[in-house]
Amino acid sequence: MPAAFPERLRVFAEILVRVGLNLRPGQRLLIAEPYELYGVDPAAAGLVAAVRAAAGVETTVQWHGRDQLRTLAAARDYRRLSAHLALCTREMQAFLHRGDALLFLQGSQAGLFAGLSEEIPAEVHRIGWEHFGPIAQQLMQGATNWTVAPAPAPAWAEVAYPDLPPERRMDALWEDVFDAFQLRSASSAGVPPSDPFSA
């Protein structure tokens, strides 16, 4: 990663916490991934750490179970899949009930269902929405503060930049994310580290 990356990541995390979430005193934070409800990709550990530091509150993370999801999907073991997703959504519901904040780190599950029958991902999505749908409705009705943010991962970078050398793909994807947020590094912009939102 470029030398400026840690500082830009820190500012990105500050934006997510202070602007995206508007984290309030006394709130806890749950970091999850709603697309498959199988958790945040471990490749986002750096971003998660930066968010934890920016939030400075008790933070729970639902980590990724990509291999387990693939195994259950391939075996069409929808009962165990549904049971696991129920655990994830119960935890989300507990945070909602308490009025805590939710951050959804959205990645790309590129190749997750490659080689499987077409009906399998459709059924996985259906089961996922069956569990997450009621929570999504509550969030849209203002049950608590929440936001969604991109979480670059190697599988996503490989699909987005197949023509780049492997060692440059994640850098390129992160650059796209920073550009989308019009994010300047504090050092290059002359912004004091304590206030990354100054004009």
PDB file of C-alpha atoms in Angstrom:
ATOM      1  CA  MET A   1       0.000   0.000   0.000  1.00  0.00           C
ATOM      2  CA  PRO A   2       1.183   3.570  -0.605  1.00  0.00           C
ATOM      3  CA  ALA A   3       2.778   5.411   2.319  1.00  0.00           C
ATOM      4  CA  ALA A   4      -0.275   7.691   2.633  1.00  0.00           C
ATOM      5  CA  PHE A   5      -2.702   4.773   2.951  1.00  0.00           C
ATOM      6  CA  PRO A   6      -2.835   4.494   6.774  1.00  0.00           C
ATOM      7  CA  GLU A   7      -3.693   8.176   7.134  1.00  0.00           C
ATOM      8  CA  ARG A   8      -6.330   8.060   4.397  1.00  0.00           C
ATOM      9  CA  LEU A   9      -7.818   4.946   5.988  1.00  0.00           C
ATOM     10  CA  ARG A  10      -7.965   6.729   9.342  1.00  0.00           C
ATOM     11  CA  VAL A  11      -9.797   9.681   7.796  1.00  0.00           C
ATOM     12  CA  PHE A  12     -12.158   7.326   5.947  1.00  0.00           C
ATOM     13  CA  ALA A  13     -13.003   5.607   9.238  1.00  0.00           C
ATOM     14  CA  GLU A  14     -13.588   8.984  10.912  1.00  0.00           C
ATOM     15  CA  ILE A  15     -16.022   9.901   8.143  1.00  0.00           C
ATOM     16  CA  LEU A  16     -17.925   6.649   8.567  1.00  0.00           C
ATOM     17  CA  VAL A  17     -18.217   7.131  12.334  1.00  0.00           C
ATOM     18  CA  ARG A  18     -18.803  10.883  12.587  1.00  0.00           C
ATOM     19  CA  VAL A  19     -20.767  11.549   9.388  1.00  0.00           C
ATOM     20  CA  GLY A  20     -22.142   8.249   8.139  1.00  0.00           C
ATOM     21  CA  LEU A  21     -23.189   6.898  11.524  1.00  0.00           C
ATOM     22  CA  ASN A  22     -23.274  10.088  13.608  1.00  0.00           C
ATOM     23  CA  LEU A  23     -22.393   7.849  16.543  1.00  0.00           C
ATOM     24  CA  ARG A  24     -24.063   9.134  19.717  1.00  0.00           C
ATOM     25  CA  PRO A  25     -22.844   8.997  23.326  1.00  0.00           C
ATOM     26  CA  GLY A  26     -23.682   5.721  25.017  1.00  0.00           C
ATOM     27  CA  GLN A  27     -24.153   3.763  21.811  1.00  0.00           C
ATOM     28  CA  ARG A  28     -22.383   0.513  21.059  1.00  0.00           C
ATOM     29  CA  LEU A  29     -21.496  -0.441  17.493  1.00  0.00           C
ATOM     30  CA  LEU A  30     -22.176  -3.594  15.493  1.00  0.00           C
ATOM     31  CA  ILE A  31     -20.198  -4.114  12.285  1.00  0.00           C
ATOM     32  CA  ALA A  32     -21.829  -6.637   9.979  1.00  0.00           C
ATOM     33  CA  GLU A  33     -22.435  -7.497   6.317  1.00  0.00           C
ATOM     34  CA  PRO A  34     -26.056  -7.834   5.235  1.00  0.00           C
ATOM     35  CA  TYR A  35     -25.672  -9.181   1.700  1.00  0.00           C
ATOM     36  CA  GLU A  36     -25.220 -12.827   2.632  1.00  0.00           C
ATOM     37  CA  LEU A  37     -25.431 -12.209   6.384  1.00  0.00           C
ATOM     38  CA  TYR A  38     -22.293 -14.289   6.719  1.00  0.00           C
ATOM     39  CA  GLY A  39     -20.091 -11.565   8.059  1.00  0.00           C
ATOM     40  CA  VAL A  40     -17.348  -9.129   7.246  1.00  0.00           C
ATOM     41  CA  ASP A  41     -14.475 -10.394   5.107  1.00  0.00           C
ATOM     42  CA  PRO A  42     -11.248 -10.787   7.168  1.00  0.00           C
ATOM     43  CA  ALA A  43      -9.547  -8.747   4.424  1.00  0.00           C
ATOM     44  CA  ALA A  44     -11.362  -5.747   5.938  1.00  0.00           C
ATOM     45  CA  ALA A  45      -9.595  -6.193   9.292  1.00  0.00           C
ATOM     46  CA  GLY A  46      -7.583  -3.007   8.753  1.00  0.00           C
ATOM     47  CA  LEU A  47     -10.717  -0.992   8.082  1.00  0.00           C
ATOM     48  CA  VAL A  48     -12.473  -2.573  11.073  1.00  0.00           C
ATOM     49  CA  ALA A  49      -9.532  -1.645  13.311  1.00  0.00           C
ATOM     50  CA  ALA A  50      -9.616   1.936  12.022  1.00  0.00           C
ATOM     51  CA  VAL A  51     -13.374   2.161  12.667  1.00  0.00           C
ATOM     52  CA  ARG A  52     -12.934   0.768  16.180  1.00  0.00           C
ATOM     53  CA  ALA A  53     -10.296   3.402  16.890  1.00  0.00           C
ATOM     54  CA  ALA A  54     -12.433   6.197  15.453  1.00  0.00           C
ATOM     55  CA  ALA A  55     -15.545   5.077  17.359  1.00  0.00           C
ATOM     56  CA  GLY A  56     -13.874   4.490  20.715  1.00  0.00           C
ATOM     57  CA  VAL A  57     -16.865   2.460  21.922  1.00  0.00           C
ATOM     58  CA  GLU A  58     -17.708  -1.178  22.563  1.00  0.00           C
ATOM     59  CA  THR A  59     -17.729  -2.758  19.107  1.00  0.00           C
ATOM     60  CA  THR A  60     -18.917  -6.186  17.984  1.00  0.00           C
ATOM     61  CA  VAL A  61     -17.953  -7.601  14.584  1.00  0.00           C
ATOM     62  CA  GLN A  62     -19.717 -10.392  12.699  1.00  0.00           C
ATOM     63  CA  TRP A  63     -16.788 -11.892  10.787  1.00  0.00           C
ATOM     64  CA  HIS A  64     -16.911 -13.665   7.448  1.00  0.00           C
ATOM     65  CA  GLY A  65     -17.704 -17.353   7.000  1.00  0.00           C
ATOM     66  CA  ARG A  66     -17.246 -17.532   3.226  1.00  0.00           C
ATOM     67  CA  ASP A  67     -15.943 -21.104   3.135  1.00  0.00           C
ATOM     68  CA  GLN A  68     -18.725 -22.317   5.408  1.00  0.00           C
ATOM     69  CA  LEU A  69     -21.333 -20.515   3.317  1.00  0.00           C
ATOM     70  CA  ARG A  70     -19.973 -22.093   0.144  1.00  0.00           C
ATOM     71  CA  THR A  71     -20.006 -25.539   1.767  1.00  0.00           C
ATOM     72  CA  LEU A  72     -23.578 -25.212   3.021  1.00  0.00           C
ATOM     73  CA  ALA A  73     -24.761 -23.806  -0.302  1.00  0.00           C
ATOM     74  CA  ALA A  74     -23.080 -26.562  -2.313  1.00  0.00           C
ATOM     75  CA  ALA A  75     -24.671 -29.196  -0.058  1.00  0.00           C
ATOM     76  CA  ARG A  76     -28.009 -27.371  -0.199  1.00  0.00           C
ATOM     77  CA  ASP A  77     -27.994 -27.510   3.589  1.00  0.00           C
ATOM     78  CA  TYR A  78     -30.438 -24.650   3.887  1.00  0.00           C
ATOM     79  CA  ARG A  79     -31.530 -25.664   7.384  1.00  0.00           C
ATOM     80  CA  ARG A  80     -28.079 -25.047   8.867  1.00  0.00           C
ATOM     81  CA  LEU A  81     -27.702 -21.941   6.738  1.00  0.00           C
ATOM     82  CA  SER A  82     -30.974 -20.545   8.058  1.00  0.00           C
ATOM     83  CA  ALA A  83     -29.999 -21.386  11.640  1.00  0.00           C
ATOM     84  CA  HIS A  84     -26.743 -19.460  11.325  1.00  0.00           C
ATOM     85  CA  LEU A  85     -28.414 -16.468   9.709  1.00  0.00           C
ATOM     86  CA  ALA A  86     -30.977 -16.463  12.500  1.00  0.00           C
ATOM     87  CA  LEU A  87     -28.135 -16.079  15.023  1.00  0.00           C
ATOM     88  CA  CYS A  88     -26.722 -13.138  13.075  1.00  0.00           C
ATOM     89  CA  THR A  89     -30.045 -11.374  12.788  1.00  0.00           C
ATOM     90  CA  ARG A  90     -30.891 -11.962  16.454  1.00  0.00           C
ATOM     91  CA  GLU A  91     -27.690 -10.162  17.359  1.00  0.00           C
ATOM     92  CA  MET A  92     -28.609  -7.311  15.010  1.00  0.00           C
ATOM     93  CA  GLN A  93     -32.069  -7.173  16.551  1.00  0.00           C
ATOM     94  CA  ALA A  94     -30.568  -6.918  20.035  1.00  0.00           C
ATOM     95  CA  PHE A  95     -28.490  -3.928  18.942  1.00  0.00           C
ATOM     96  CA  LEU A  96     -31.551  -2.358  17.354  1.00  0.00           C
ATOM     97  CA  HIS A  97     -33.634  -2.902  20.490  1.00  0.00           C
ATOM     98  CA  ARG A  98     -31.011  -1.107  22.588  1.00  0.00           C
ATOM     99  CA  GLY A  99     -30.725   1.755  20.087  1.00  0.00           C
ATOM    100  CA  ASP A 100     -27.124   1.002  19.143  1.00  0.00           C
ATOM    101  CA  ALA A 101     -25.524   1.799  15.786  1.00  0.00           C
ATOM    102  CA  LEU A 102     -25.012  -0.564  12.845  1.00  0.00           C
ATOM    103  CA  LEU A 103     -22.271  -0.310  10.240  1.00  0.00           C
ATOM    104  CA  PHE A 104     -22.593  -2.582   7.231  1.00  0.00           C
ATOM    105  CA  LEU A 105     -19.280  -3.154   5.442  1.00  0.00           C
ATOM    106  CA  GLN A 106     -20.279  -4.206   1.960  1.00  0.00           C
ATOM    107  CA  GLY A 107     -17.858  -6.195  -0.145  1.00  0.00           C
ATOM    108  CA  SER A 108     -18.164  -8.305  -3.249  1.00  0.00           C
ATOM    109  CA  GLN A 109     -18.684 -12.047  -3.001  1.00  0.00           C
ATOM    110  CA  ALA A 110     -17.066 -12.588  -6.399  1.00  0.00           C
ATOM    111  CA  GLY A 111     -16.905 -16.258  -7.321  1.00  0.00           C
ATOM    112  CA  LEU A 112     -18.658 -17.386  -4.153  1.00  0.00           C
ATOM    113  CA  PHE A 113     -21.110 -19.620  -6.005  1.00  0.00           C
ATOM    114  CA  ALA A 114     -19.012 -20.345  -9.089  1.00  0.00           C
ATOM    115  CA  GLY A 115     -19.742 -23.760 -10.547  1.00  0.00           C
ATOM    116  CA  LEU A 116     -22.945 -24.279  -8.576  1.00  0.00           C
ATOM    117  CA  SER A 117     -26.440 -24.588 -10.011  1.00  0.00           C
ATOM    118  CA  GLU A 118     -28.144 -21.287 -10.691  1.00  0.00           C
ATOM    119  CA  GLU A 119     -30.937 -21.950  -8.223  1.00  0.00           C
ATOM    120  CA  ILE A 120     -28.496 -22.179  -5.298  1.00  0.00           C
ATOM    121  CA  PRO A 121     -27.494 -18.489  -5.050  1.00  0.00           C
ATOM    122  CA  ALA A 122     -31.129 -17.523  -5.616  1.00  0.00           C
ATOM    123  CA  GLU A 123     -32.183 -19.661  -2.652  1.00  0.00           C
ATOM    124  CA  VAL A 124     -29.348 -18.353  -0.474  1.00  0.00           C
ATOM    125  CA  HIS A 125     -30.411 -14.776  -1.262  1.00  0.00           C
ATOM    126  CA  ARG A 126     -34.038 -15.630  -0.528  1.00  0.00           C
ATOM    127  CA  ILE A 127     -33.160 -17.125   2.854  1.00  0.00           C
ATOM    128  CA  GLY A 128     -30.903 -14.193   3.652  1.00  0.00           C
ATOM    129  CA  TRP A 129     -33.622 -11.663   2.876  1.00  0.00           C
ATOM    130  CA  GLU A 130     -36.145 -13.707   4.864  1.00  0.00           C
ATOM    131  CA  HIS A 131     -33.980 -13.060   7.927  1.00  0.00           C
ATOM    132  CA  PHE A 132     -32.688  -9.571   7.170  1.00  0.00           C
ATOM    133  CA  GLY A 133     -35.853  -8.139   5.603  1.00  0.00           C
ATOM    134  CA  PRO A 134     -37.602  -7.290   8.890  1.00  0.00           C
ATOM    135  CA  ILE A 135     -34.452  -5.594  10.168  1.00  0.00           C
ATOM    136  CA  ALA A 136     -34.090  -3.626   6.938  1.00  0.00           C
ATOM    137  CA  GLN A 137     -37.661  -2.398   7.316  1.00  0.00           C
ATOM    138  CA  GLN A 138     -36.963  -1.213  10.862  1.00  0.00           C
ATOM    139  CA  LEU A 139     -33.820   0.575   9.733  1.00  0.00           C
ATOM    140  CA  MET A 140     -35.655   2.316   6.897  1.00  0.00           C
ATOM    141  CA  GLN A 141     -38.236   3.472   9.442  1.00  0.00           C
ATOM    142  CA  GLY A 142     -35.513   5.093  11.560  1.00  0.00           C
ATOM    143  CA  ALA A 143     -35.138   2.493  14.313  1.00  0.00           C
ATOM    144  CA  THR A 144     -31.512   3.530  14.857  1.00  0.00           C
ATOM    145  CA  ASN A 145     -28.580   5.147  13.091  1.00  0.00           C
ATOM    146  CA  TRP A 146     -26.795   3.022  10.501  1.00  0.00           C
ATOM    147  CA  THR A 147     -24.782   3.292   7.325  1.00  0.00           C
ATOM    148  CA  VAL A 148     -23.237   1.180   4.577  1.00  0.00           C
ATOM    149  CA  ALA A 149     -19.661   1.465   3.345  1.00  0.00           C
ATOM    150  CA  PRO A 150     -17.503  -0.384   0.821  1.00  0.00           C
ATOM    151  CA  ALA A 151     -14.935  -2.825   2.166  1.00  0.00           C
ATOM    152  CA  PRO A 152     -12.393  -3.734  -0.540  1.00  0.00           C
ATOM    153  CA  ALA A 153     -11.252  -7.346  -0.597  1.00  0.00           C
ATOM    154  CA  PRO A 154      -8.919  -9.306  -2.898  1.00  0.00           C
ATOM    155  CA  ALA A 155     -11.746 -11.268  -4.581  1.00  0.00           C
ATOM    156  CA  TRP A 156     -13.427  -7.983  -5.488  1.00  0.00           C
ATOM    157  CA  ALA A 157     -10.170  -6.404  -6.683  1.00  0.00           C
ATOM    158  CA  GLU A 158      -9.420  -9.382  -8.921  1.00  0.00           C
ATOM    159  CA  VAL A 159     -12.746  -8.955 -10.712  1.00  0.00           C
ATOM    160  CA  ALA A 160     -12.490  -5.163 -10.906  1.00  0.00           C
ATOM    161  CA  TYR A 161      -8.889  -5.066 -12.162  1.00  0.00           C
ATOM    162  CA  PRO A 162      -8.045  -8.334 -13.931  1.00  0.00           C
ATOM    163  CA  ASP A 163      -5.559  -6.568 -16.212  1.00  0.00           C
ATOM    164  CA  LEU A 164      -3.459  -5.145 -13.374  1.00  0.00           C
ATOM    165  CA  PRO A 165      -0.668  -7.108 -11.711  1.00  0.00           C
ATOM    166  CA  PRO A 166      -2.069  -8.885  -8.630  1.00  0.00           C
ATOM    167  CA  GLU A 167       0.007  -6.775  -6.232  1.00  0.00           C
ATOM    168  CA  ARG A 168      -1.577  -3.550  -7.576  1.00  0.00           C
ATOM    169  CA  ARG A 169      -5.251  -4.556  -7.589  1.00  0.00           C
ATOM    170  CA  MET A 170      -6.118  -3.764  -3.983  1.00  0.00           C
ATOM    171  CA  ASP A 171      -4.350  -0.401  -4.211  1.00  0.00           C
ATOM    172  CA  ALA A 172      -6.435   0.455  -7.286  1.00  0.00           C
ATOM    173  CA  LEU A 173      -9.683  -0.583  -5.620  1.00  0.00           C
ATOM    174  CA  TRP A 174      -8.931   1.415  -2.484  1.00  0.00           C
ATOM    175  CA  GLU A 175      -8.077   4.409  -4.659  1.00  0.00           C
ATOM    176  CA  ASP A 176     -11.520   4.136  -6.248  1.00  0.00           C
ATOM    177  CA  VAL A 177     -13.144   4.051  -2.809  1.00  0.00           C
ATOM    178  CA  PHE A 178     -11.196   7.082  -1.603  1.00  0.00           C
ATOM    179  CA  ASP A 179     -12.016   8.953  -4.826  1.00  0.00           C
ATOM    180  CA  ALA A 180     -15.720   8.119  -4.461  1.00  0.00           C
ATOM    181  CA  PHE A 181     -15.659   9.699  -1.019  1.00  0.00           C
ATOM    182  CA  GLN A 182     -13.641  12.663  -2.357  1.00  0.00           C
ATOM    183  CA  LEU A 183     -11.135  11.809   0.315  1.00  0.00           C
ATOM    184  CA  ARG A 184      -7.873  13.639   0.571  1.00  0.00           C
ATOM    185  CA  SER A 185      -5.147  12.542   2.925  1.00  0.00           C
ATOM    186  CA  ALA A 186      -4.816  14.957   5.827  1.00  0.00           C
ATOM    187  CA  SER A 187      -1.107  15.377   5.230  1.00  0.00           C
ATOM    188  CA  SER A 188      -1.437  16.245   1.548  1.00  0.00           C
ATOM    189  CA  ALA A 189      -4.379  18.565   2.148  1.00  0.00           C
ATOM    190  CA  GLY A 190      -2.896  20.377   5.098  1.00  0.00           C
ATOM    191  CA  VAL A 191      -5.731  19.225   7.345  1.00  0.00           C
ATOM    192  CA  PRO A 192      -4.906  18.780  11.048  1.00  0.00           C
ATOM    193  CA  PRO A 193      -5.185  15.120  12.050  1.00  0.00           C
ATOM    194  CA  SER A 194      -7.781  16.021  14.676  1.00  0.00           C
ATOM    195  CA  ASP A 195     -10.195  17.455  12.095  1.00  0.00           C
ATOM    196  CA  PRO A 196     -10.330  15.518   8.811  1.00  0.00           C
ATOM    197  CA  PHE A 197     -13.506  17.333   7.748  1.00  0.00           C
ATOM    198  CA  SER A 198     -12.128  20.855   7.491  1.00  0.00           C
ATOM    199  CA  ALA A 199     -12.512  22.556   4.126  1.00  0.00           C
TER     200      ALA A 199
END
